[in-house]
Coordinates of C-alpha atoms in Angstrom, one line a residue:
Chain A
M1 CA -72.9 -38.9 46.0
A2 CA -70.8 -35.8 44.4
I3 CA -71.3 -32.1 45.0
T4 CA -71.3 -30.6 41.6
S5 CA -68.6 -28.1 42.2
N6 CA -66.3 -31.5 42.7
I7 CA -67.3 -33.2 39.4
F8 CA -65.1 -33.8 36.9
L9 CA -63.9 -34.5 33.4
G10 CA -64.0 -38.6 32.5
Q11 CA -66.2 -39.0 36.0
T12 CA -68.8 -41.4 35.6
V13 CA -72.2 -40.2 37.1
K14 CA -76.1 -41.6 37.1
Y15 CA -78.9 -38.5 36.3
N16 CA -82.1 -39.4 35.5
N17 CA -81.8 -43.3 36.6
E18 CA -79.1 -43.6 33.6
L19 CA -75.6 -43.7 33.6
Y20 CA -73.0 -41.1 32.0
T21 CA -69.5 -40.0 31.0
I22 CA -68.9 -36.3 31.8
I23 CA -66.8 -35.7 28.3
E24 CA -67.2 -32.0 28.7
C25 CA -67.1 -29.6 32.2
Q26 CA -67.0 -25.9 32.4
F27 CA -67.7 -23.0 34.4
A28 CA -71.1 -21.0 33.1
A29 CA -72.6 -17.5 33.6
M30 CA -70.2 -16.4 36.9
G31 CA -72.3 -13.7 38.9
K32 CA -75.7 -15.2 37.8
G33 CA -76.5 -16.5 40.6
S34 CA -73.2 -18.0 42.2
S35 CA -71.8 -20.3 39.6
F36 CA -73.0 -23.2 37.2
K37 CA -71.2 -25.5 35.7
R38 CA -71.9 -26.7 32.2
T39 CA -71.2 -30.3 31.0
R40 CA -71.8 -32.4 28.3
L41 CA -72.6 -36.2 29.3
R42 CA -72.3 -39.2 27.3
N43 CA -74.9 -41.7 27.3
I44 CA -72.6 -44.7 28.4
V45 CA -75.1 -47.6 26.6
T46 CA -76.6 -45.3 24.1
G47 CA -73.7 -43.2 23.3
K48 CA -75.8 -40.0 22.9
V49 CA -74.4 -36.6 23.8
I50 CA -76.8 -34.0 26.4
P51 CA -75.6 -30.7 27.6
I52 CA -76.8 -30.3 31.0
T53 CA -76.1 -26.6 32.9
F54 CA -76.1 -27.6 36.5
K55 CA -76.0 -25.7 39.9
D56 CA -73.0 -25.5 41.5
G57 CA -74.1 -27.1 44.8
D58 CA -76.2 -29.5 43.3
T59 CA -76.2 -33.2 43.9
V60 CA -75.3 -36.1 41.4
D61 CA -75.1 -39.4 42.2
E62 CA -71.5 -40.8 41.5
V63 CA -70.9 -44.1 40.3
E64 CA -68.2 -46.8 41.1
V65 CA -66.7 -48.3 38.3
D66 CA -63.7 -50.9 38.0
K67 CA -60.3 -48.8 36.5
F68 CA -57.8 -50.8 34.9
N69 CA -54.4 -50.1 32.9
V70 CA -54.9 -51.1 29.2
Q71 CA -52.4 -50.8 26.2
Y72 CA -53.4 -49.5 22.9
L73 CA -53.3 -52.0 20.2
Y74 CA -54.3 -50.3 16.9
T75 CA -56.9 -48.0 15.3
D76 CA -59.5 -49.5 12.9
Q77 CA -61.7 -46.7 10.8
N78 CA -63.7 -45.7 14.2
K79 CA -62.7 -47.5 16.4
A80 CA -59.2 -48.1 18.5
Y81 CA -58.4 -51.3 19.9
F82 CA -57.0 -52.1 23.5
M83 CA -55.5 -55.0 25.5
N84 CA -55.8 -55.6 28.6
P85 CA -52.1 -56.8 29.7
I86 CA -52.8 -59.0 32.2
S87 CA -55.8 -60.6 31.6
F88 CA -54.6 -60.4 27.5
E89 CA -58.3 -59.5 26.9
Q90 CA -59.2 -57.5 23.8
F91 CA -61.8 -54.7 23.4
D92 CA -62.6 -51.8 21.3
F93 CA -64.0 -48.4 21.5
P94 CA -65.3 -45.7 19.4
V95 CA -62.1 -43.1 19.0
D96 CA -64.3 -39.9 19.1
G97 CA -65.1 -40.8 22.9
I98 CA -61.3 -40.6 23.4
P99 CA -60.3 -37.5 24.6
S100 CA -58.1 -35.8 21.6
E101 CA -59.8 -38.6 19.9
A102 CA -56.7 -40.6 17.8
D103 CA -54.0 -37.6 18.6
F104 CA -52.0 -39.7 21.5
L105 CA -52.8 -43.1 20.8
H106 CA -49.5 -44.8 21.1
V107 CA -48.8 -48.5 21.6
D108 CA -45.9 -47.7 24.3
A109 CA -48.1 -45.5 26.4
I110 CA -50.4 -47.1 29.2
Y111 CA -54.3 -46.3 29.2
M112 CA -57.1 -45.8 31.8
A113 CA -60.2 -48.0 30.9
S114 CA -62.9 -47.7 32.8
R115 CA -66.2 -50.4 33.3
F116 CA -69.1 -50.8 35.0
E117 CA -71.3 -54.2 34.4
E118 CA -69.0 -55.6 31.4
N119 CA -69.1 -52.6 29.2
I120 CA -66.3 -50.5 29.2
I121 CA -67.4 -46.8 29.5
S122 CA -64.4 -44.3 29.6
I123 CA -60.4 -43.9 28.2
V124 CA -58.5 -42.0 30.4
L125 CA -55.2 -40.8 28.2
P126 CA -51.9 -40.4 30.6
M127 CA -51.2 -37.1 31.7
K128 CA -48.0 -36.9 29.8
I129 CA -46.5 -39.3 26.9
T130 CA -43.8 -39.5 25.1
L131 CA -43.6 -39.4 21.6
E132 CA -41.2 -39.0 17.9
V133 CA -41.1 -35.7 16.2
I134 CA -41.2 -37.0 12.0
E135 CA -41.7 -33.4 10.4
A136 CA -40.0 -30.8 11.4
P137 CA -39.3 -27.7 9.6
D138 CA -35.7 -26.0 10.0
G139 CA -35.5 -23.2 12.5
V140 CA -35.9 -19.6 11.1
K141 CA -32.7 -18.6 10.1
G142 CA -31.3 -15.4 12.5
D143 CA -34.1 -16.2 15.4
T144 CA -32.0 -17.4 18.1
A145 CA -34.3 -15.8 20.7
G146 CA -35.1 -19.1 23.1
N147 CA -39.2 -18.7 23.3
A148 CA -39.8 -18.7 20.0
T149 CA -41.6 -21.8 18.4
K150 CA -42.3 -23.9 15.4
E151 CA -45.3 -26.4 14.8
V152 CA -43.9 -29.9 13.9
I153 CA -45.6 -33.3 13.5
V154 CA -45.5 -36.5 16.0
E155 CA -45.7 -40.1 15.4
T156 CA -49.6 -40.2 15.7
G157 CA -50.2 -37.8 13.5
A158 CA -50.8 -35.0 16.0
K159 CA -49.6 -31.0 15.5
M160 CA -48.1 -29.4 18.3
Q161 CA -46.0 -26.4 18.9
V162 CA -42.5 -26.6 20.1
P163 CA -39.0 -25.0 21.0
L164 CA -37.2 -24.2 17.5
F165 CA -34.4 -26.9 18.6
V166 CA -36.2 -29.5 18.4
K167 CA -35.6 -32.0 15.5
R168 CA -37.0 -34.8 13.4
G169 CA -36.3 -37.9 15.5
D170 CA -36.1 -36.1 18.7
K171 CA -38.4 -37.6 21.7
I172 CA -40.9 -35.0 22.8
I173 CA -42.7 -35.2 26.5
I174 CA -46.4 -33.5 25.7
N175 CA -49.0 -33.0 27.9
T176 CA -52.4 -34.6 27.1
E177 CA -54.5 -32.5 28.5
S178 CA -53.5 -28.7 27.7
R179 CA -51.9 -30.2 24.3
S180 CA -48.6 -28.6 25.0
Y181 CA -44.8 -29.2 24.7
V182 CA -43.3 -30.0 28.6
S183 CA -39.7 -30.8 27.4
K184 CA -37.2 -33.0 25.0
G185 CA -37.9 -37.0 26.2
Chain B
M1 CA -46.2 -21.2 26.5
Y2 CA -47.2 -18.0 26.6
S3 CA -49.1 -15.8 24.0
W4 CA -46.5 -13.6 23.1
Q5 CA -44.4 -16.9 22.5
T6 CA -46.7 -18.0 20.4
L7 CA -47.1 -14.9 18.6
A8 CA -43.2 -14.3 18.0
S9 CA -43.2 -17.1 15.8
N10 CA -46.6 -17.3 14.5
P11 CA -47.0 -13.5 13.3
Q12 CA -50.1 -14.6 10.9
L13 CA -52.0 -14.8 14.1
W14 CA -51.7 -11.2 14.7
P15 CA -54.9 -10.5 12.8
K16 CA -56.8 -11.8 15.5
Y17 CA -55.0 -10.4 18.3
L18 CA -56.2 -6.9 16.1
V19 CA -59.7 -7.6 15.7
K20 CA -60.4 -5.9 19.4
Q21 CA -58.5 -2.6 18.7
E22 CA -60.5 -2.8 15.4
I23 CA -64.1 -3.1 16.8
I24 CA -62.6 0.0 19.1
R25 CA -62.1 2.0 16.5
A26 CA -65.5 0.5 14.5
T27 CA -67.0 1.8 17.6
R28 CA -65.5 5.2 18.3
S29 CA -66.6 5.9 14.4
F30 CA -69.7 4.7 15.1
F31 CA -71.2 6.9 17.8
E32 CA -69.1 10.1 16.9
A33 CA -70.6 10.1 13.6
R34 CA -74.4 10.3 15.9
G35 CA -73.2 12.7 17.8
Y36 CA -72.7 10.8 20.9
R37 CA -70.2 12.2 23.4
E38 CA -67.0 10.1 24.8
L39 CA -67.2 9.7 28.8
E40 CA -64.1 9.1 30.2
S41 CA -64.9 6.7 33.2
P42 CA -63.1 6.5 36.3
I43 CA -61.8 2.7 37.4
L44 CA -61.8 3.2 41.2
S45 CA -65.3 4.0 42.7
P46 CA -66.8 5.6 46.2
A47 CA -69.4 3.6 46.2
L48 CA -71.5 1.0 43.9
P49 CA -75.3 0.0 43.0
S50 CA -74.3 -3.8 44.3
E51 CA -76.8 -6.2 43.0
R52 CA -77.3 -9.6 44.3
Y53 CA -74.9 -11.6 42.1
L54 CA -72.6 -9.7 40.7
N55 CA -69.5 -10.1 42.9
F56 CA -67.1 -6.7 43.3
L57 CA -63.2 -6.4 43.9
A58 CA -62.5 -3.7 46.2
T59 CA -58.7 -1.9 47.2
E60 CA -58.2 0.3 50.1
V61 CA -56.7 3.9 49.8
G62 CA -56.0 5.5 53.3
G63 CA -58.1 3.3 55.3
R64 CA -61.0 4.2 52.6
E65 CA -62.4 1.1 51.0
L66 CA -62.9 2.1 47.3
Y67 CA -63.9 -0.4 44.7
L68 CA -62.8 -1.6 41.2
I69 CA -66.5 -0.6 38.3
P70 CA -67.9 -3.4 37.8
S71 CA -69.7 -1.5 34.9
T72 CA -69.9 2.2 34.2
E73 CA -73.4 2.2 35.0
R74 CA -73.2 4.7 38.3
Y75 CA -71.0 7.4 35.8
N76 CA -73.3 7.1 33.0
K77 CA -76.0 8.1 34.9
I78 CA -74.4 10.4 37.5
G79 CA -73.3 12.1 34.0
L80 CA -77.2 12.1 32.8
A81 CA -78.1 13.7 35.8
A82 CA -75.6 16.6 34.9
G83 CA -76.8 16.6 31.5
I84 CA -74.5 15.3 28.8
G85 CA -76.6 13.8 27.0
N86 CA -76.3 10.9 24.3
H87 CA -72.7 9.2 25.3
F88 CA -70.5 6.2 25.4
V89 CA -68.0 4.4 27.2
V90 CA -65.2 2.0 26.4
T91 CA -63.3 0.9 29.4
K92 CA -62.1 -1.8 31.8
V93 CA -64.3 -3.3 34.0
F94 CA -63.9 -5.7 37.2
R95 CA -65.4 -8.7 38.7
G96 CA -64.6 -11.4 41.2
L97 CA -64.8 -14.6 39.8
E98 CA -64.0 -17.7 41.3
Q99 CA -62.6 -18.8 38.4
I100 CA -61.2 -17.7 35.1
S101 CA -63.0 -20.2 32.2
P102 CA -62.5 -19.7 28.5
N103 CA -65.2 -16.9 28.5
H104 CA -64.2 -15.2 31.9
R105 CA -61.8 -13.1 32.8
P106 CA -61.7 -10.6 36.2
E107 CA -61.0 -7.6 33.9
F108 CA -62.9 -7.1 30.5
T109 CA -63.4 -4.1 28.1
M110 CA -66.6 -3.1 28.3
L111 CA -68.7 -0.7 25.8
E112 CA -71.5 1.0 27.4
W113 CA -73.9 3.4 25.6
Y114 CA -77.2 5.6 26.5
H115 CA -79.3 6.5 23.8
L116 CA -81.6 9.4 24.9
D117 CA -85.5 9.2 24.4
G118 CA -84.9 5.5 23.6
T119 CA -86.2 2.3 24.7
Y120 CA -85.1 -1.4 24.9
F121 CA -86.3 -1.8 21.1
D122 CA -84.1 1.3 20.4
I123 CA -81.0 -0.2 21.8
M124 CA -81.4 -3.1 20.0
N125 CA -81.7 -1.6 16.9
D126 CA -78.3 0.5 17.4
T127 CA -76.9 -2.9 18.7
Q128 CA -77.4 -4.2 15.1
T129 CA -76.5 -1.6 13.1
L130 CA -73.3 -1.1 15.4
V131 CA -71.9 -4.9 15.0
C132 CA -72.5 -4.5 11.2
S133 CA -70.4 -1.3 11.0
M134 CA -67.4 -3.6 13.0
L135 CA -67.7 -6.3 10.8
E136 CA -67.4 -3.7 7.7
R137 CA -64.3 -2.8 9.7
L138 CA -62.9 -6.2 9.3
G139 CA -63.5 -5.7 5.9
N140 CA -67.0 -8.5 6.3
T141 CA -68.8 -7.0 3.4
N142 CA -72.0 -9.5 3.4
Y143 CA -72.4 -9.8 7.4
K144 CA -71.6 -13.6 7.2
I145 CA -68.7 -15.1 9.4
T146 CA -68.0 -18.9 10.4
Y147 CA -67.5 -19.4 14.1
Q148 CA -65.4 -22.5 15.2
G149 CA -67.2 -24.1 12.0
S150 CA -70.5 -22.7 12.2
E151 CA -72.0 -19.9 10.4
I152 CA -73.6 -17.0 12.1
D153 CA -75.6 -14.2 9.8
F154 CA -75.3 -10.8 11.3
S155 CA -77.7 -9.8 8.1
G156 CA -81.0 -8.2 7.9
N157 CA -83.4 -8.3 11.4
W158 CA -81.7 -10.3 14.2
H159 CA -84.0 -12.9 16.2
R160 CA -85.9 -10.8 19.0
Q161 CA -88.1 -13.1 21.2
S162 CA -89.7 -12.6 24.5
V163 CA -88.2 -14.4 27.6
D164 CA -92.1 -15.3 28.1
E165 CA -92.0 -16.3 24.3
L166 CA -88.9 -18.7 24.6
L167 CA -90.6 -20.5 28.0
Q168 CA -93.7 -20.9 25.9
Q169 CA -91.5 -22.2 22.7
H170 CA -89.0 -24.6 24.5
A171 CA -91.1 -25.8 28.2
N172 CA -94.5 -24.6 27.8
L173 CA -94.4 -22.5 30.3
S174 CA -95.3 -18.6 30.8
V175 CA -93.4 -16.2 32.7
S176 CA -96.6 -16.8 35.4
D177 CA -96.0 -19.7 35.7
I178 CA -92.6 -19.3 37.0
A179 CA -93.4 -16.8 39.7
D180 CA -93.4 -18.9 43.5
W181 CA -90.5 -20.2 44.3
N182 CA -92.3 -23.7 45.0
D183 CA -94.1 -23.9 41.6
L184 CA -90.8 -23.1 39.9
K185 CA -88.6 -25.5 42.2
Q186 CA -91.1 -28.6 41.6
I187 CA -90.7 -27.5 37.5
V188 CA -87.3 -27.6 37.3
I189 CA -86.9 -30.9 39.5
D190 CA -89.8 -32.4 37.2
L191 CA -87.5 -31.5 34.2
G192 CA -84.3 -33.1 36.0
F193 CA -82.0 -30.0 36.3
L194 CA -82.2 -29.8 40.0
Q195 CA -80.9 -33.7 41.5
N196 CA -81.5 -32.4 45.2
K197 CA -84.8 -32.4 45.7
D198 CA -84.9 -31.1 49.0
A199 CA -83.0 -28.3 48.2
T200 CA -84.2 -25.0 50.4
E201 CA -84.8 -21.5 49.3
S202 CA -81.1 -20.6 50.8
Q203 CA -79.3 -23.7 48.7
M204 CA -81.4 -22.7 45.7
S205 CA -83.1 -19.4 45.2
W206 CA -85.5 -18.6 42.6
Q207 CA -82.3 -16.8 40.4
D208 CA -80.7 -20.0 40.6
L209 CA -83.9 -22.0 39.7
F210 CA -84.2 -19.6 36.9
E211 CA -81.2 -20.0 35.4
L212 CA -81.2 -23.7 35.3
L213 CA -84.5 -23.6 33.0
F214 CA -83.1 -21.4 31.1
F215 CA -79.9 -22.6 30.5
N216 CA -81.1 -25.9 30.1
K217 CA -84.4 -25.3 28.2
V218 CA -83.9 -22.1 26.2
E219 CA -80.3 -21.3 26.1
A220 CA -79.5 -24.4 24.8
N221 CA -81.9 -24.1 21.9
L222 CA -81.3 -21.2 20.5
D223 CA -80.9 -20.8 17.0
P224 CA -76.5 -20.8 16.5
H225 CA -76.8 -18.8 13.2
K226 CA -78.3 -16.1 13.7
P227 CA -77.8 -13.2 16.9
T228 CA -80.9 -13.4 19.5
F229 CA -82.0 -10.8 21.3
I230 CA -83.6 -12.1 24.8
Y231 CA -86.0 -9.2 26.3
G232 CA -88.8 -9.2 29.4
Y233 CA -86.9 -10.8 32.0
P234 CA -88.2 -11.0 35.4
R235 CA -88.2 -8.0 37.5
I236 CA -86.0 -9.7 40.5
L237 CA -83.6 -10.1 37.7
A238 CA -82.8 -6.4 36.6
P239 CA -83.0 -3.9 39.3
L240 CA -81.9 -0.8 37.6
A241 CA -84.3 -1.2 34.8
A242 CA -88.3 0.1 34.2
P243 CA -90.8 -2.1 34.5
D244 CA -93.0 -3.5 31.5
P245 CA -96.2 -1.3 31.7
E246 CA -98.2 -3.9 29.7
N247 CA -96.7 -7.0 31.9
P248 CA -96.1 -6.0 35.7
L249 CA -94.0 -9.5 36.3
V250 CA -91.2 -8.8 33.9
S251 CA -89.0 -5.4 33.2
Q252 CA -88.1 -4.1 30.2
K253 CA -84.5 -5.6 30.1
V254 CA -82.8 -7.1 26.9
E255 CA -79.9 -9.8 26.5
L256 CA -77.8 -10.4 23.4
Y257 CA -77.0 -14.0 22.8
I258 CA -74.2 -14.6 20.1
A259 CA -73.3 -17.9 19.7
G260 CA -74.7 -19.2 22.9
K261 CA -72.6 -16.5 24.4
E262 CA -74.2 -13.8 26.5
I263 CA -72.7 -10.8 24.5
A264 CA -74.8 -7.5 26.1
N265 CA -77.0 -6.3 28.7
G266 CA -79.3 -3.3 28.3
Y267 CA -82.3 -1.6 29.7
T268 CA -84.7 0.8 29.5
E269 CA -83.3 2.0 32.4
L270 CA -85.4 3.3 35.8
R271 CA -86.0 6.5 36.4
D272 CA -88.3 6.6 39.6
G273 CA -85.8 7.2 42.2
D274 CA -88.1 5.7 45.3
L275 CA -88.3 2.5 43.4
L276 CA -84.7 2.1 42.5
E277 CA -83.8 2.7 46.1
K278 CA -86.2 0.5 46.9
N279 CA -84.5 -2.2 44.4
L280 CA -81.2 -1.4 45.5
R281 CA -81.8 -2.0 49.2
A282 CA -83.3 -5.3 48.3
E283 CA -80.2 -6.4 46.6
Y284 CA -78.1 -5.7 49.7
A285 CA -80.1 -7.0 52.4
A286 CA -80.0 -10.2 50.0
R287 CA -75.9 -10.4 49.7
E288 CA -76.1 -9.4 53.6
L289 CA -78.0 -12.5 53.7
M290 CA -76.1 -14.7 51.8
G291 CA -72.9 -13.6 53.8
L292 CA -71.6 -12.0 50.8
P293 CA -69.2 -8.4 51.2
V294 CA -71.4 -5.5 50.6
A295 CA -69.8 -2.0 49.1
K296 CA -71.5 1.0 50.3
F297 CA -74.5 2.1 49.3
D298 CA -74.6 4.3 46.6
D299 CA -76.4 7.5 47.3
E300 CA -75.2 9.3 45.4
L301 CA -76.6 8.2 42.2
I302 CA -80.0 7.6 44.2
A303 CA -79.5 11.4 44.7
A304 CA -78.8 11.9 40.8
I305 CA -81.8 9.7 39.6
H306 CA -84.2 11.7 42.2
S307 CA -83.0 14.8 40.2
G308 CA -84.1 13.6 37.4
I309 CA -82.2 11.8 34.4
P310 CA -84.1 11.9 30.8
A311 CA -85.8 9.3 29.4
V312 CA -82.9 6.6 28.1
A313 CA -82.2 3.3 27.5
G314 CA -78.6 1.9 28.5
I315 CA -76.7 -1.0 27.1
G316 CA -73.3 -2.7 28.3
M317 CA -71.1 -4.7 25.5
G318 CA -68.3 -7.6 26.5
L319 CA -66.0 -6.3 23.7
D320 CA -63.3 -9.0 24.5
R321 CA -66.2 -12.0 23.8
L322 CA -67.1 -9.7 20.6
A323 CA -63.9 -9.8 19.4
M324 CA -63.4 -13.7 20.0
I325 CA -66.2 -15.1 18.2
L326 CA -65.5 -12.2 15.1
A327 CA -62.0 -13.3 15.5
D328 CA -63.3 -17.4 15.4
A329 CA -61.2 -17.5 18.9
K330 CA -62.1 -20.7 21.2
S331 CA -61.4 -19.0 24.0
L332 CA -60.2 -15.8 25.6
D333 CA -56.8 -16.8 25.6
E334 CA -56.4 -17.1 22.0
I335 CA -56.8 -13.1 21.5
S336 CA -54.8 -11.8 24.7
L337 CA -51.7 -10.9 24.1
F338 CA -50.8 -11.3 27.7
S339 CA -51.8 -14.6 30.5
L340 CA -53.3 -13.9 33.3

């Protein structure tokens, strides 16, 4: 049992006798009767997404799932392929079910998969990931302020705001949740 | 990364940050052209018409507790008793929040206006015209915008639906079906929106149950492409609004929704001082029962209403959220130069 004020992204819950992964969760309508959590739940079996608003303090059933590390292999149309590096077992997962979709999928990073009764139900990104910059404009001439930024593209294709000193070929550390630059890798 | 850093290196983002300033300018022109006075509201208040779920922020001056206004309402009404007439106010207001979210900040800019001899239907008309004048100011001439990939059409008449009609349409219920706590709780459980079937009234109040029903069945189904006025809320949700003479269960309260966000909240104002005092005492008692801090009771406001205010409708509009929509911003952060 989890109290809804403790529910979090990526959690698996039993709702009306079906299993769902919480794929979106934010505060709603504060000041209207304490507070509510506006969520989007993805049905594990059908993939259907439903919006549900819970009252904070209500209870939902949390489901125990098997969690293990996986390595990303490749993406093919709408599916990403992963492998368990211990058992060498391979499986696929829909790209649109992964947070940030394919923006932070890289063969060198370790992801967390959750399984419930033979089905892979979620893929969670590492909090930080190191990626190489493949496209970067030169810093704007004369702009030496330490806090200015520019947009670069990293090897997975994601666009990022970074400080001006970052160059093509640099490795940078990115926070995958806030999609922000942390430091040079 | 701070907002100013993003802006310093991406000056093309400035127009988004300037939308709020432009809509404030449009607001002043709009009301000036209609002969409205502008009221300058204090930020600190010695007392509040405290509503049960409105958490306020307090400070202390010389051992005396003062409150940061959660809305300008008390000042508007005291001004009406003084004879200010048609007027508007644009100022910062404050709310005690447990968390900051993409749609919530503890301080935000509120516009309130009071339309003499008007009802909540008149302020719906005002709102439509005002928002269209804001769009004109922003250079938009067809009154259509794209918000997060979805079109919103502000032209012509916006949707106007009562809570009763919306409940009928989306949940096959009427306002009278949900008047009793036990009935409403069973409805919300049957629909699957309340998991804890043993919840007591102190854990899950009537208002909480109503919001669960409303969020999940009504708000989720509002037309995303057109602004919607929802009116005729159950009376307990609007202690400062006049009751509807045709349906004693509901009050003359209206809320405006755009892109699923609540943007404005207005009433045909309650002018009966005795009823106002009774409603506010009930709100104070409810807060005390819930163990929430209670502001000093607003005797001055009650006295002002007792002295007589003209027939009037008033509305408060959150300009940051509106600017966020008009700027196609996903979060308030995207239009705020300063971070909190």
